[in-house]
XYZ file of C-alpha atoms in Angstrom:
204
model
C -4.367 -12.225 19.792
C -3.231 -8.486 19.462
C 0.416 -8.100 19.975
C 0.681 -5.064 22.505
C 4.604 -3.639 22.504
C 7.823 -4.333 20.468
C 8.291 -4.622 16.621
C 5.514 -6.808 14.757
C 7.196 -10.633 14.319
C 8.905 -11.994 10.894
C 6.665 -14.296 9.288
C 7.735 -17.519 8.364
C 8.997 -17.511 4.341
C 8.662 -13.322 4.557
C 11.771 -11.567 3.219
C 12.563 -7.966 1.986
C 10.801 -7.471 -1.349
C 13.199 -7.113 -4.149
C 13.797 -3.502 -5.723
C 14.336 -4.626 -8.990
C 10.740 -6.325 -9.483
C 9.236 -2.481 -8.831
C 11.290 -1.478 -11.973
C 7.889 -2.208 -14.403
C 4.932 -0.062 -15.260
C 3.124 0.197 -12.106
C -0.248 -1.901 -13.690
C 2.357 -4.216 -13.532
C 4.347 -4.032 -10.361
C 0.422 -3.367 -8.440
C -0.819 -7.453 -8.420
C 2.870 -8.649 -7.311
C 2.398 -6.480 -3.975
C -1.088 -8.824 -3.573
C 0.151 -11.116 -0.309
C 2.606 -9.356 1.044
C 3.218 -7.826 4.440
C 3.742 -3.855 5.778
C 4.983 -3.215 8.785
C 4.926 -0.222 10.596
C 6.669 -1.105 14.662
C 4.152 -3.287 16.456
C 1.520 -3.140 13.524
C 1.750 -5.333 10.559
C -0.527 -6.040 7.577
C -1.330 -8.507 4.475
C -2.004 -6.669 1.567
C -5.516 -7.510 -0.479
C -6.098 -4.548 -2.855
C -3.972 -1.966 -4.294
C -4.329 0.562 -7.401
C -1.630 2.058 -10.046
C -1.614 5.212 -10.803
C 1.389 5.724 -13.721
C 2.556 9.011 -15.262
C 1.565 11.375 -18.177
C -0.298 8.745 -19.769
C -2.720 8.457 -16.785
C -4.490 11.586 -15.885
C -6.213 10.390 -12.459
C -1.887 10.452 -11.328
C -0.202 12.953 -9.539
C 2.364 12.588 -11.956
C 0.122 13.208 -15.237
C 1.266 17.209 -15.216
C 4.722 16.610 -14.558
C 6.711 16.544 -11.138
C 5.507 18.974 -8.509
C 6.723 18.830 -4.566
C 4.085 16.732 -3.703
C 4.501 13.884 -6.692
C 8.035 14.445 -6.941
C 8.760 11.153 -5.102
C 6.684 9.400 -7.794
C 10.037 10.091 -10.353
C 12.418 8.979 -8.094
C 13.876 5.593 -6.996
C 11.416 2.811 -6.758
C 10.997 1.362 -3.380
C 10.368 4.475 -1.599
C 7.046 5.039 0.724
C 5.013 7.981 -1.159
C 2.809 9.510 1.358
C 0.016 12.206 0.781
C -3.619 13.936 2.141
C -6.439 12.917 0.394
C -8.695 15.953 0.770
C -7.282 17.140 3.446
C -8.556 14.880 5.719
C -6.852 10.768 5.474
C -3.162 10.292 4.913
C -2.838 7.595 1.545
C 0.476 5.272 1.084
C 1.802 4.194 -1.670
C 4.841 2.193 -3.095
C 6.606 4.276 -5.758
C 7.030 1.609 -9.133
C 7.723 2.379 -12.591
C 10.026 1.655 -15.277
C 13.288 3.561 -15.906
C 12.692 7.474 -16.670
C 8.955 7.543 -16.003
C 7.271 7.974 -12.849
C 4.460 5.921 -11.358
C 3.398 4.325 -7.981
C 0.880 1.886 -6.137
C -1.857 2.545 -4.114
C -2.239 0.860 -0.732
C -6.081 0.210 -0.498
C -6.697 -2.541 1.850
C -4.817 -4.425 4.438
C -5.832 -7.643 5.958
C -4.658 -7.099 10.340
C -2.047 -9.458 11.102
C -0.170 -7.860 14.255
C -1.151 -5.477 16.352
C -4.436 -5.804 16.401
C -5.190 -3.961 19.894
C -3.217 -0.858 19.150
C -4.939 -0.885 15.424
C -8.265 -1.021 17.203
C -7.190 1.632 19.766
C -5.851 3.924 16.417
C -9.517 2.950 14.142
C -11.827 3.651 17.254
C -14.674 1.950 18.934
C -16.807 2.525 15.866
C -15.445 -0.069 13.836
C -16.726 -3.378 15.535
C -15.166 -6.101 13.107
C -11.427 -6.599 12.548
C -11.710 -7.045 8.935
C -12.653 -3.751 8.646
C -9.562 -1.944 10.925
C -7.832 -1.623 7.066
C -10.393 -1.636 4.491
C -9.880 1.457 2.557
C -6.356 3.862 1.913
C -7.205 5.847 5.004
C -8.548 2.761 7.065
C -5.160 1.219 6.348
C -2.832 4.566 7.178
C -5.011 5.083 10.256
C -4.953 1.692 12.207
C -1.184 0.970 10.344
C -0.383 4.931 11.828
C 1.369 5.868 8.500
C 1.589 9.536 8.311
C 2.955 12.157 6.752
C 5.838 11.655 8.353
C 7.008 8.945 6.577
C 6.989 10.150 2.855
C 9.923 9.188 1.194
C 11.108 6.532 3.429
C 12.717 3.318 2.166
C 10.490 0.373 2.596
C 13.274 -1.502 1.478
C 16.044 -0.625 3.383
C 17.003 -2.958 6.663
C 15.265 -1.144 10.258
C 13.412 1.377 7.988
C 10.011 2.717 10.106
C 7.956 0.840 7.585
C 8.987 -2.125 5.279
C 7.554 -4.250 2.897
C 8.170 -7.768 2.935
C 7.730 -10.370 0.096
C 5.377 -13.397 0.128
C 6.441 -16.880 0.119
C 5.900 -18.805 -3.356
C 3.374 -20.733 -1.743
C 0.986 -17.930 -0.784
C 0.437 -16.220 -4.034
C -2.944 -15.387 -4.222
C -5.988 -15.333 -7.167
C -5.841 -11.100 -8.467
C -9.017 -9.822 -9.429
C -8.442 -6.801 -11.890
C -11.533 -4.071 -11.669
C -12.039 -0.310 -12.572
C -10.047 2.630 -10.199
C -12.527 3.930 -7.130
C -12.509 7.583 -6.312
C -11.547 9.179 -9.494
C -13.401 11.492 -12.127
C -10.502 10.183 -14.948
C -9.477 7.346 -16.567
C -12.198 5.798 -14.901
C -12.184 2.285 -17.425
C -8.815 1.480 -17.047
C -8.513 -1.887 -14.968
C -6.085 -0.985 -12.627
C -7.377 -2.086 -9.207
C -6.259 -5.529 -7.801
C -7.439 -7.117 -5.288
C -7.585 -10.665 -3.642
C -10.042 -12.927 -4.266
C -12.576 -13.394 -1.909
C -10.809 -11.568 0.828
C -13.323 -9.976 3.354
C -11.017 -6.990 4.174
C -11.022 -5.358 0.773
C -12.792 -2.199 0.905
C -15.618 -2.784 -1.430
């Protein structure tokens, strides 16, 4: 069921997500990334839940003070992979969307396993004894994807990048369920979680 070597394979109907649909306020951009696929070399997986996190007007982003090294990426072109610690301890992806002149990006929370599943098992541990939970979470997801810090900045975009992000067919677009922001002390009302509905490998 796992694949074991090579490059996770193309799904039928997937295709390279197109740049100019991240150029939108990330609240925005955050459901159409619902359904589609990340791949990282052997390990691929369906995206169920994601959160935006925009610019000065959102003070739980890294972007709220202005660019620093870390959030830099956040101002820059849309499409890019913006990696960071959380605490020191899990890595956290996200896919850098805003509109023109203001930064924001999009929080990868939860992954549903398509490929890979033996080498994401291998990465997560013998702890975690049911598949849908090998991504459930930003640092469940970077672990058993192995998206590190390594791979700030990279296009996810660009043809034989390290990680990509393909589109979902027409056919698969899934029911969004909009909910509060988990793990902040800010801005704690705004609706800006998405996930799928009824999908078992959402984190909570």
């Amino acid at each position: 069921m796992g694949h074991h070597g090579g490059r996770a394979p193309i799904l039928t109907g997937a295709a390279a997500f197109d740049r100019s649909r991240l150029v939108d306020r990330p609240e925005a951009v955050a459901p159409l990334l619902l359904g589609c696929t990340i791949t990282v070399g052997a390990t691929s997986g369906r995206i169920v839940e994601v959160e935006a996190y925009a610019g000065i007007d959102d003070p739980a982003s890294h972007a709220h003070r202005g660019p620093t090294p870390r959030s830099a990426i956040m101002f820059g072109e849309v499409g890019r992979l913006y990696v960071y610690r959380s605490y020191g301890v899990h890595w956290c992806a996200n896919v850098v969307a805003h509109q023109e002149g203001e930064p924001g990006a999009v929080l990868l929370r939860a992954v549903e396993p398509l490929a890979g599943l033996d080498l994401m098992r291998l990465r997560r541990g013998p702890a975690v004894r049911r598949d849908r939970d090998l991504g459930s979470g930003p640092g469940r997801l970077t672990q058993a994807l192995g998206i590190e810090g390594r791979h700030d900045g990279v296009d996810l975009l660009a043809p034989g990048s390290p990680v990509t992000l393909a589109d979902r067919s027409a056919a698969d677009a899934p029911i969004a369920v909009a909910s509060t922001r988990i793990g902040i002390s800010r801005a704690t009302d705004l609706p800006w979680r998405f996930s799928i509905a009824g999908s078992p490998c959402r984190s909570r």
